[in-house]
PDB file of C-alpha atoms in Angstrom:
ATOM      1  CA  MET A   1       1.694   1.201 -11.338  1.00 39.00           C
ATOM      2  CA  THR A   2       3.338  -1.599 -13.281  1.00 39.00           C
ATOM      3  CA  VAL A   3       4.751  -4.290 -11.050  1.00 37.00           C
ATOM      4  CA  PRO A   4       8.177  -5.646 -12.012  1.00 38.00           C
ATOM      5  CA  GLU A   5       8.190  -9.024 -13.690  1.00 37.00           C
ATOM      6  CA  GLY A   6       8.449 -11.911 -11.272  1.00 37.00           C
ATOM      7  CA  THR A   7       6.876 -10.013  -8.374  1.00 37.00           C
ATOM      8  CA  ALA A   8       3.574 -11.090  -6.813  1.00 38.00           C
ATOM      9  CA  PRO A   9       2.031  -7.625  -7.109  1.00 39.00           C
ATOM     10  CA  ALA A  10      -1.422  -7.732  -5.758  1.00 37.00           C
ATOM     11  CA  THR A  11      -0.891  -9.580  -2.533  1.00 41.00           C
ATOM     12  CA  GLY A  12       2.134  -7.838  -1.130  1.00 43.00           C
ATOM     13  CA  ALA A  13       3.194 -11.362  -0.325  1.00 41.00           C
ATOM     14  CA  ALA A  14       6.692 -12.433   0.400  1.00 40.00           C
ATOM     15  CA  GLY A  15       6.730 -15.460  -1.856  1.00 40.00           C
ATOM     16  CA  PRO A  16       8.908 -18.533  -1.414  1.00 35.00           C
ATOM     17  CA  GLY A  17      11.727 -16.595   0.220  1.00 37.00           C
ATOM     18  CA  ALA A  18       9.696 -15.749   3.303  1.00 37.00           C
ATOM     19  CA  ALA A  19      10.364 -17.452   6.613  1.00 38.00           C
ATOM     20  CA  PRO A  20       7.717 -20.025   7.544  1.00 37.00           C
ATOM     21  CA  GLY A  21       5.402 -19.469  10.428  1.00 39.00           C
ATOM     22  CA  THR A  22       4.285 -16.284  12.121  1.00 38.00           C
ATOM     23  CA  PRO A  23       2.616 -15.438  15.433  1.00 40.00           C
ATOM     24  CA  ALA A  24      -1.017 -14.456  15.361  1.00 41.00           C
ATOM     25  CA  ARG A  25      -1.549 -10.741  15.016  1.00 46.00           C
ATOM     26  CA  ARG A  26      -4.399  -8.510  15.975  1.00 45.00           C
ATOM     27  CA  ALA A  27      -7.350  -8.285  13.616  1.00 46.00           C
ATOM     28  CA  PRO A  28      -7.623  -5.058  11.610  1.00 52.00           C
ATOM     29  CA  ALA A  29      -9.366  -2.280  13.463  1.00 50.00           C
ATOM     30  CA  PRO A  30     -13.036  -2.184  12.473  1.00 50.00           C
ATOM     31  CA  VAL A  31     -13.996   0.532  10.023  1.00 48.00           C
ATOM     32  CA  ARG A  32     -17.326   2.109  10.761  1.00 41.00           C
ATOM     33  CA  ASP A  33     -19.831   1.409   8.013  1.00 42.00           C
ATOM     34  CA  ASP A  34     -23.478   1.798   7.219  1.00 40.00           C
ATOM     35  CA  GLY A  35     -24.488  -1.831   7.460  1.00 36.00           C
ATOM     36  CA  GLY A  36     -22.719  -2.976   4.295  1.00 37.00           C
ATOM     37  CA  ALA A  37     -24.481  -0.676   1.834  1.00 36.00           C
ATOM     38  CA  GLY A  38     -21.387   1.535   1.581  1.00 37.00           C
ATOM     39  CA  VAL A  39     -18.806   3.207   3.805  1.00 36.00           C
ATOM     40  CA  SER A  40     -19.227   6.917   4.266  1.00 36.00           C
ATOM     41  CA  PRO A  41     -16.118   8.944   3.426  1.00 38.00           C
ATOM     42  CA  GLY A  42     -15.790  10.529   6.845  1.00 40.00           C
ATOM     43  CA  PRO A  43     -13.518  13.442   7.762  1.00 40.00           C
ATOM     44  CA  PRO A  44      -9.875  13.808   6.794  1.00 44.00           C
ATOM     45  CA  ALA A  45      -7.375  12.047   9.015  1.00 44.00           C
ATOM     46  CA  GLY A  46      -6.721  13.615  12.405  1.00 43.00           C
ATOM     47  CA  PRO A  47      -3.884  16.004  13.146  1.00 41.00           C
ATOM     48  CA  ALA A  48      -1.526  13.810  15.127  1.00 44.00           C
ATOM     49  CA  THR A  49       1.331  11.852  13.552  1.00 44.00           C
ATOM     50  CA  PRO A  50       2.385   8.976  15.842  1.00 45.00           C
ATOM     51  CA  GLN A  51       6.134   8.632  16.334  1.00 46.00           C
ATOM     52  CA  ARG A  52       7.812   5.342  17.161  1.00 46.00           C
ATOM     53  CA  ALA A  53       9.486   5.401  20.547  1.00 46.00           C
ATOM     54  CA  ASP A  54      12.726   4.157  18.976  1.00 63.00           C
ATOM     55  CA  GLY A  55      12.702   6.956  16.392  1.00 84.00           C
ATOM     56  CA  VAL A  56      12.702   4.552  13.435  1.00 93.00           C
ATOM     57  CA  ALA A  57      10.998   5.921  10.329  1.00 96.00           C
ATOM     58  CA  ALA A  58       8.581   3.945   8.205  1.00 96.00           C
ATOM     59  CA  PHE A  59      10.653   5.028   5.183  1.00 97.00           C
ATOM     60  CA  GLU A  60      13.897   6.929   4.996  1.00 97.00           C
ATOM     61  CA  ALA A  61      15.512   7.710   1.641  1.00 98.00           C
ATOM     62  CA  VAL A  62      18.837   9.507   1.191  1.00 98.00           C
ATOM     63  CA  ASP A  63      19.952  10.589  -2.305  1.00 98.00           C
ATOM     64  CA  LEU A  64      17.862   7.806  -3.830  1.00 97.00           C
ATOM     65  CA  ALA A  65      18.360   7.216  -7.549  1.00 98.00           C
ATOM     66  CA  ARG A  66      16.964   4.728 -10.061  1.00 97.00           C
ATOM     67  CA  SER A  67      18.132   4.443 -13.652  1.00 97.00           C
ATOM     68  CA  TYR A  68      17.044   2.105 -16.433  1.00 93.00           C
ATOM     69  CA  ARG A  69      18.648   1.076 -19.707  1.00 92.00           C
ATOM     70  CA  LEU A  70      16.114   1.168 -22.514  1.00 89.00           C
ATOM     71  CA  GLU A  71      17.347   0.261 -25.988  1.00 88.00           C
ATOM     72  CA  GLY A  72      20.839   1.400 -25.139  1.00 90.00           C
ATOM     73  CA  VAL A  73      19.704   4.687 -23.577  1.00 95.00           C
ATOM     74  CA  THR A  74      19.968   5.435 -19.845  1.00 94.00           C
ATOM     75  CA  VAL A  75      16.772   6.842 -18.355  1.00 94.00           C
ATOM     76  CA  ASP A  76      17.084   8.494 -14.936  1.00 96.00           C
ATOM     77  CA  ALA A  77      13.696   7.889 -13.328  1.00 96.00           C
ATOM     78  CA  LEU A  78      14.771   9.185  -9.896  1.00 97.00           C
ATOM     79  CA  ARG A  79      17.575  11.645  -9.260  1.00 97.00           C
ATOM     80  CA  GLY A  80      18.700  12.074  -5.670  1.00 97.00           C
ATOM     81  CA  VAL A  81      15.431  11.839  -3.763  1.00 97.00           C
ATOM     82  CA  SER A  82      15.680  12.309   0.010  1.00 97.00           C
ATOM     83  CA  LEU A  83      12.668  12.031   2.308  1.00 97.00           C
ATOM     84  CA  ARG A  84      11.522  10.616   5.616  1.00 97.00           C
ATOM     85  CA  ILE A  85       8.034   9.271   6.302  1.00 97.00           C
ATOM     86  CA  GLU A  86       7.122   8.593   9.905  1.00 96.00           C
ATOM     87  CA  PRO A  87       4.895   5.805  11.254  1.00 96.00           C
ATOM     88  CA  GLY A  88       1.261   6.900  11.192  1.00 96.00           C
ATOM     89  CA  GLU A  89       1.644   9.604   8.546  1.00 97.00           C
ATOM     90  CA  PHE A  90      -0.830  10.111   5.709  1.00 97.00           C
ATOM     91  CA  VAL A  91       1.144  11.193   2.641  1.00 98.00           C
ATOM     92  CA  ALA A  92       0.173  11.852  -0.956  1.00 97.00           C
ATOM     93  CA  ILE A  93       2.841  11.600  -3.665  1.00 97.00           C
ATOM     94  CA  VAL A  94       1.764  13.624  -6.678  1.00 96.00           C
ATOM     95  CA  GLY A  95       3.266  14.594  -9.998  1.00 93.00           C
ATOM     96  CA  PRO A  96       2.692  14.498 -13.745  1.00 91.00           C
ATOM     97  CA  SER A  97       3.065  11.376 -15.850  1.00 89.00           C
ATOM     98  CA  GLY A  98       6.712  10.392 -16.105  1.00 90.00           C
ATOM     99  CA  SER A  99       7.707  12.355 -13.014  1.00 94.00           C
ATOM    100  CA  GLY A 100       9.056   9.325 -11.169  1.00 94.00           C
ATOM    101  CA  LYS A 101       6.317   8.990  -8.564  1.00 94.00           C
ATOM    102  CA  SER A 102       5.472   5.384  -9.451  1.00 92.00           C
ATOM    103  CA  THR A 103       9.164   4.461  -9.505  1.00 95.00           C
ATOM    104  CA  LEU A 104       9.439   5.926  -6.014  1.00 96.00           C
ATOM    105  CA  MET A 105       6.426   3.865  -4.927  1.00 95.00           C
ATOM    106  CA  HIS A 106       8.063   0.708  -6.318  1.00 94.00           C
ATOM    107  CA  LEU A 107      11.189   1.367  -4.284  1.00 97.00           C
ATOM    108  CA  LEU A 108       9.360   2.192  -1.058  1.00 97.00           C
ATOM    109  CA  GLY A 109       7.358  -1.020  -1.445  1.00 96.00           C
ATOM    110  CA  CYS A 110      10.489  -3.150  -1.953  1.00 95.00           C
ATOM    111  CA  LEU A 111       9.280  -4.135  -5.422  1.00 94.00           C
ATOM    112  CA  ASP A 112      12.510  -2.801  -6.939  1.00 95.00           C
ATOM    113  CA  ARG A 113      15.995  -1.780  -5.821  1.00 96.00           C
ATOM    114  CA  PRO A 114      17.620   1.646  -6.118  1.00 97.00           C
ATOM    115  CA  THR A 115      20.548   2.191  -8.436  1.00 97.00           C
ATOM    116  CA  ALA A 116      22.211   4.487  -5.892  1.00 97.00           C
ATOM    117  CA  GLY A 117      21.528   6.059  -2.521  1.00 98.00           C
ATOM    118  CA  THR A 118      20.213   4.607   0.718  1.00 98.00           C
ATOM    119  CA  LEU A 119      16.716   3.332   1.467  1.00 98.00           C
ATOM    120  CA  ARG A 120      15.638   2.120   4.894  1.00 98.00           C
ATOM    121  CA  VAL A 121      12.241   0.482   5.315  1.00 97.00           C
ATOM    122  CA  ASN A 122      11.127   0.160   8.928  1.00 96.00           C
ATOM    123  CA  GLY A 123      14.751   0.750   9.893  1.00 96.00           C
ATOM    124  CA  VAL A 124      16.198  -1.926   7.591  1.00 97.00           C
ATOM    125  CA  ASP A 125      18.685  -0.911   4.886  1.00 97.00           C
ATOM    126  CA  VAL A 126      17.370  -2.716   1.810  1.00 97.00           C
ATOM    127  CA  SER A 127      20.880  -2.974   0.342  1.00 96.00           C
ATOM    128  CA  THR A 128      21.730  -5.517   3.056  1.00 97.00           C
ATOM    129  CA  LEU A 129      18.985  -7.929   1.947  1.00 96.00           C
ATOM    130  CA  ASP A 130      18.987 -10.637  -0.684  1.00 96.00           C
ATOM    131  CA  ASP A 131      15.854 -11.207  -2.754  1.00 95.00           C
ATOM    132  CA  GLY A 132      14.336 -13.517  -0.137  1.00 94.00           C
ATOM    133  CA  GLY A 133      14.984 -11.026   2.660  1.00 95.00           C
ATOM    134  CA  LEU A 134      13.533  -8.204   0.600  1.00 95.00           C
ATOM    135  CA  ALA A 135      10.419 -10.263  -0.100  1.00 93.00           C
ATOM    136  CA  GLU A 136      10.004 -11.067   3.589  1.00 92.00           C
ATOM    137  CA  LEU A 137      10.366  -7.399   4.558  1.00 94.00           C
ATOM    138  CA  ARG A 138       7.783  -6.473   1.930  1.00 93.00           C
ATOM    139  CA  ASN A 139       5.365  -9.109   3.172  1.00 91.00           C
ATOM    140  CA  ARG A 140       5.627  -8.151   6.833  1.00 92.00           C
ATOM    141  CA  VAL A 141       5.797  -4.351   6.635  1.00 95.00           C
ATOM    142  CA  VAL A 142       3.904  -3.193   3.527  1.00 96.00           C
ATOM    143  CA  GLY A 143       0.356  -3.683   2.295  1.00 95.00           C
ATOM    144  CA  PHE A 144      -0.457  -2.790  -1.317  1.00 94.00           C
ATOM    145  CA  VAL A 145      -3.570  -1.350  -2.943  1.00 95.00           C
ATOM    146  CA  PHE A 146      -3.470  -1.037  -6.732  1.00 90.00           C
ATOM    147  CA  GLN A 147      -5.639   0.853  -9.195  1.00 89.00           C
ATOM    148  CA  SER A 148      -6.602  -2.340 -11.038  1.00 90.00           C
ATOM    149  CA  PHE A 149      -7.316  -4.362  -7.866  1.00 93.00           C
ATOM    150  CA  HIS A 150      -5.252  -7.423  -8.976  1.00 93.00           C
ATOM    151  CA  LEU A 151      -7.715  -9.901  -7.509  1.00 96.00           C
ATOM    152  CA  LEU A 152      -7.763 -13.554  -8.567  1.00 96.00           C
ATOM    153  CA  GLY A 153     -10.868 -13.827 -10.737  1.00 95.00           C
ATOM    154  CA  ARG A 154     -11.857 -17.406  -9.877  1.00 96.00           C
ATOM    155  CA  THR A 155     -11.215 -17.024  -6.164  1.00 96.00           C
ATOM    156  CA  SER A 156     -13.601 -15.856  -3.455  1.00 98.00           C
ATOM    157  CA  ALA A 157     -13.098 -12.590  -1.613  1.00 98.00           C
ATOM    158  CA  LEU A 158     -12.159 -14.551   1.502  1.00 98.00           C
ATOM    159  CA  ASP A 159      -9.417 -16.525  -0.241  1.00 97.00           C
ATOM    160  CA  ASN A 160      -8.132 -13.456  -2.108  1.00 97.00           C
ATOM    161  CA  VAL A 161      -7.659 -11.677   1.194  1.00 97.00           C
ATOM    162  CA  ALA A 162      -6.056 -14.718   2.838  1.00 97.00           C
ATOM    163  CA  LEU A 163      -3.450 -15.181   0.095  1.00 95.00           C
ATOM    164  CA  PRO A 164      -0.614 -13.079   1.614  1.00 93.00           C
ATOM    165  CA  LEU A 165      -0.755 -15.259   4.728  1.00 95.00           C
ATOM    166  CA  VAL A 166      -0.077 -18.376   2.668  1.00 93.00           C
ATOM    167  CA  TYR A 167       3.445 -17.078   2.028  1.00 87.00           C
ATOM    168  CA  ARG A 168       3.948 -16.641   5.752  1.00 89.00           C
ATOM    169  CA  GLY A 169       3.123 -20.248   6.478  1.00 91.00           C
ATOM    170  CA  VAL A 170      -0.019 -19.357   8.445  1.00 93.00           C
ATOM    171  CA  GLY A 171      -2.383 -22.318   8.829  1.00 96.00           C
ATOM    172  CA  ARG A 172      -5.616 -22.462   6.851  1.00 95.00           C
ATOM    173  CA  ALA A 173      -7.957 -21.952   9.804  1.00 97.00           C
ATOM    174  CA  GLU A 174      -6.097 -18.892  11.045  1.00 97.00           C
ATOM    175  CA  ARG A 175      -5.789 -17.502   7.512  1.00 97.00           C
ATOM    176  CA  ARG A 176      -9.524 -17.665   6.997  1.00 97.00           C
ATOM    177  CA  GLU A 177     -10.273 -16.202  10.416  1.00 97.00           C
ATOM    178  CA  ARG A 178      -7.991 -13.221   9.807  1.00 97.00           C
ATOM    179  CA  ALA A 179      -9.306 -12.735   6.264  1.00 97.00           C
ATOM    180  CA  ARG A 180     -12.871 -12.744   7.571  1.00 97.00           C
ATOM    181  CA  ALA A 181     -11.982 -10.089  10.154  1.00 97.00           C
ATOM    182  CA  ALA A 182     -10.298  -7.930   7.507  1.00 96.00           C
ATOM    183  CA  LEU A 183     -13.339  -8.107   5.210  1.00 97.00           C
ATOM    184  CA  GLU A 184     -15.648  -7.277   8.085  1.00 96.00           C
ATOM    185  CA  ALA A 185     -13.440  -4.258   8.846  1.00 93.00           C
ATOM    186  CA  VAL A 186     -14.121  -2.821   5.376  1.00 94.00           C
ATOM    187  CA  GLY A 187     -17.849  -3.554   5.466  1.00 94.00           C
ATOM    188  CA  LEU A 188     -17.864  -6.711   3.315  1.00 96.00           C
ATOM    189  CA  ALA A 189     -18.946  -9.386   5.773  1.00 96.00           C
ATOM    190  CA  HIS A 190     -21.802 -10.162   3.361  1.00 96.00           C
ATOM    191  CA  ARG A 191     -19.452 -10.781   0.403  1.00 96.00           C
ATOM    192  CA  LEU A 192     -17.054 -13.407   1.789  1.00 97.00           C
ATOM    193  CA  ASP A 193     -17.839 -16.079  -0.803  1.00 97.00           C
ATOM    194  CA  HIS A 194     -18.338 -13.810  -3.815  1.00 98.00           C
ATOM    195  CA  ARG A 195     -15.851 -13.752  -6.688  1.00 97.00           C
ATOM    196  CA  PRO A 196     -14.621 -10.429  -8.133  1.00 97.00           C
ATOM    197  CA  SER A 197     -16.962 -10.692 -11.134  1.00 96.00           C
ATOM    198  CA  GLN A 198     -19.890 -10.738  -8.698  1.00 97.00           C
ATOM    199  CA  MET A 199     -18.857  -7.458  -7.035  1.00 96.00           C
ATOM    200  CA  SER A 200     -18.845  -3.797  -8.013  1.00 95.00           C
ATOM    201  CA  GLY A 201     -15.613  -1.908  -8.606  1.00 94.00           C
ATOM    202  CA  GLY A 202     -15.884  -0.265  -5.214  1.00 94.00           C
ATOM    203  CA  GLU A 203     -16.364  -3.616  -3.510  1.00 96.00           C
ATOM    204  CA  GLN A 204     -13.393  -5.080  -5.360  1.00 96.00           C
ATOM    205  CA  GLN A 205     -11.205  -2.228  -4.160  1.00 95.00           C
ATOM    206  CA  ARG A 206     -12.396  -2.786  -0.618  1.00 95.00           C
ATOM    207  CA  VAL A 207     -11.398  -6.458  -0.963  1.00 97.00           C
ATOM    208  CA  ALA A 208      -7.978  -5.227  -2.093  1.00 96.00           C
ATOM    209  CA  ILE A 209      -7.740  -2.981   0.975  1.00 96.00           C
ATOM    210  CA  ALA A 210      -8.697  -5.914   3.221  1.00 96.00           C
ATOM    211  CA  ARG A 211      -5.969  -7.988   1.568  1.00 96.00           C
ATOM    212  CA  ALA A 212      -3.474  -5.189   2.242  1.00 95.00           C
ATOM    213  CA  LEU A 213      -4.485  -5.128   5.915  1.00 94.00           C
ATOM    214  CA  VAL A 214      -4.678  -8.839   6.689  1.00 95.00           C
ATOM    215  CA  GLY A 215      -0.968  -9.051   7.479  1.00 93.00           C
ATOM    216  CA  ASP A 216      -1.145  -6.125   9.935  1.00 93.00           C
ATOM    217  CA  PRO A 217       1.273  -3.947   7.933  1.00 94.00           C
ATOM    218  CA  LYS A 218       3.092  -0.897   9.236  1.00 93.00           C
ATOM    219  CA  VAL A 219       2.163   1.034   6.090  1.00 96.00           C
ATOM    220  CA  VAL A 220      -0.276   0.810   3.193  1.00 97.00           C
ATOM    221  CA  LEU A 221       0.975   1.910  -0.232  1.00 97.00           C
ATOM    222  CA  ALA A 222      -1.894   2.826  -2.537  1.00 96.00           C
ATOM    223  CA  ASP A 223      -1.290   3.549  -6.232  1.00 93.00           C
ATOM    224  CA  GLU A 224      -4.183   5.541  -7.735  1.00 92.00           C
ATOM    225  CA  PRO A 225      -6.645   3.716  -5.430  1.00 94.00           C
ATOM    226  CA  THR A 226      -9.644   5.612  -6.832  1.00 93.00           C
ATOM    227  CA  GLY A 227      -8.514   5.676 -10.460  1.00 91.00           C
ATOM    228  CA  ASN A 228     -10.984   3.015 -11.678  1.00 90.00           C
ATOM    229  CA  LEU A 229     -13.881   4.095  -9.474  1.00 93.00           C
ATOM    230  CA  ASP A 230     -16.776   6.495  -9.796  1.00 92.00           C
ATOM    231  CA  THR A 231     -17.057   9.436  -7.420  1.00 92.00           C
ATOM    232  CA  ARG A 232     -19.169   7.674  -4.792  1.00 92.00           C
ATOM    233  CA  ASN A 233     -17.019   4.558  -4.609  1.00 93.00           C
ATOM    234  CA  GLY A 234     -13.879   6.674  -4.668  1.00 93.00           C
ATOM    235  CA  GLU A 235     -15.125   8.598  -1.643  1.00 93.00           C
ATOM    236  CA  GLU A 236     -15.889   5.337   0.162  1.00 93.00           C
ATOM    237  CA  VAL A 237     -12.403   3.980  -0.471  1.00 94.00           C
ATOM    238  CA  MET A 238     -10.751   7.206   0.661  1.00 95.00           C
ATOM    239  CA  GLY A 239     -12.947   7.202   3.756  1.00 94.00           C
ATOM    240  CA  ILE A 240     -11.704   3.719   4.641  1.00 93.00           C
ATOM    241  CA  LEU A 241      -8.057   4.686   4.155  1.00 94.00           C
ATOM    242  CA  SER A 242      -8.516   7.894   6.163  1.00 94.00           C
ATOM    243  CA  ARG A 243     -10.082   6.065   9.096  1.00 92.00           C
ATOM    244  CA  LEU A 244      -7.498   3.297   9.048  1.00 91.00           C
ATOM    245  CA  ASN A 245      -4.878   5.984   9.377  1.00 94.00           C
ATOM    246  CA  ALA A 246      -6.695   8.012  12.038  1.00 93.00           C
ATOM    247  CA  ASP A 247      -8.145   5.157  14.109  1.00 91.00           C
ATOM    248  CA  ALA A 248      -5.619   2.339  13.715  1.00 89.00           C
ATOM    249  CA  GLY A 249      -2.456   4.376  13.165  1.00 92.00           C
ATOM    250  CA  VAL A 250      -1.584   2.641   9.893  1.00 93.00           C
ATOM    251  CA  ALA A 251       0.634   4.858   7.765  1.00 96.00           C
ATOM    252  CA  VAL A 252      -0.844   5.531   4.320  1.00 97.00           C
ATOM    253  CA  VAL A 253       1.229   6.622   1.339  1.00 97.00           C
ATOM    254  CA  LEU A 254      -0.711   7.094  -1.874  1.00 95.00           C
ATOM    255  CA  VAL A 255       0.196   8.040  -5.418  1.00 95.00           C
ATOM    256  CA  THR A 256      -2.432  10.095  -7.181  1.00 92.00           C
ATOM    257  CA  HIS A 257      -2.942  12.731  -9.870  1.00 88.00           C
ATOM    258  CA  GLU A 258      -6.314  13.788  -8.420  1.00 89.00           C
ATOM    259  CA  PRO A 259      -6.211  16.976  -6.293  1.00 90.00           C
ATOM    260  CA  GLU A 260      -9.287  15.916  -4.316  1.00 90.00           C
ATOM    261  CA  VAL A 261      -7.637  12.637  -3.345  1.00 93.00           C
ATOM    262  CA  ALA A 262      -4.327  14.291  -2.479  1.00 94.00           C
ATOM    263  CA  GLY A 263      -6.265  16.739  -0.323  1.00 93.00           C
ATOM    264  CA  ARG A 264      -7.243  13.938   2.068  1.00 93.00           C
ATOM    265  CA  ALA A 265      -3.592  13.504   3.070  1.00 96.00           C
ATOM    266  CA  ARG A 266      -1.936  15.637   5.737  1.00 95.00           C
ATOM    267  CA  ARG A 267       1.295  15.867   3.762  1.00 97.00           C
ATOM    268  CA  ARG A 268       1.906  16.253   0.040  1.00 97.00           C
ATOM    269  CA  ILE A 269       5.137  15.386  -1.759  1.00 97.00           C
ATOM    270  CA  ASN A 270       5.373  16.736  -5.314  1.00 96.00           C
ATOM    271  CA  VAL A 271       7.688  14.816  -7.653  1.00 96.00           C
ATOM    272  CA  ARG A 272       8.870  16.276 -10.946  1.00 96.00           C
ATOM    273  CA  ASP A 273      11.653  15.148 -13.288  1.00 96.00           C
ATOM    274  CA  GLY A 274      12.751  12.483 -10.823  1.00 97.00           C
ATOM    275  CA  ARG A 275      13.221  14.875  -7.911  1.00 97.00           C
ATOM    276  CA  VAL A 276      11.156  16.088  -4.959  1.00 97.00           C
ATOM    277  CA  ASP A 277       9.897  19.433  -6.175  1.00 94.00           C
ATOM    278  CA  ALA A 278       7.960  20.352  -3.009  1.00 96.00           C
ATOM    279  CA  ASP A 279       7.120  18.786   0.343  1.00 96.00           C
ATOM    280  CA  THR A 280       4.266  20.494   2.165  1.00 92.00           C
ATOM    281  CA  GLY A 281       2.138  19.729   5.186  1.00 84.00           C
ATOM    282  CA  GLU A 282       3.390  18.174   8.395  1.00 66.00           C
ATOM    283  CA  PRO A 283       7.125  18.582   9.051  1.00 48.00           C
ATOM    284  CA  ARG A 284       9.301  15.559   8.469  1.00 44.00           C
TER     285      ARG A 284
END
């Protein structure tokens, strides 16, 4: 997934437009591990889909469209997509290259704006927000996990994870405490001071998951989270995401082309030619 120019992609951070200060939030729910040697994949997420008492969806899209002008030619990446994703769902968005699935992920994550249609994120119509408001919504609601990790190479795991909280105005001591808890939750308490070059690919992706969780998001968006990993590390990462969804109730929406990865989700949305081609699994 290519992040639009000018966006802080890897952190999910709000950037300068975010409001300063934030109350302390709960630490991420611990993820069961095997003592740091690796996190077992565990079973698929449980059957229940939590519903918010106020009926507000995590994402609601109505006739969503996104077009681009490329060398004088209009490209319709999305063409009238409508869907609703509830809090606590585990959803896989699948489709061939060029289908529009990554464009849809960009829009859901508030990294881009639709050309037409309506998109509500956590009940907020994104068309009512300026760039600063959109960045703040992104920072407070969505956590991102990318295929290429997007970690700062000269920065420790602890400080990589703490980075989104900088944009919230959270003090240094609290940032580090929450980052430590997030890393412990993904089985990396022994890697706090290590830089990305000192960690395996699987460990780097677990740092990225911890960074996505440190702000206590309502939903985690994961773009090909196992794409750069071998089978074992891919299973570990999917196990973490599955348990976060089942145990902590964090909604997970992932883009993938791998059937085995999509099979871990309880709902599968197929995108083709910029439209939802099929939506199977739990009812919307």
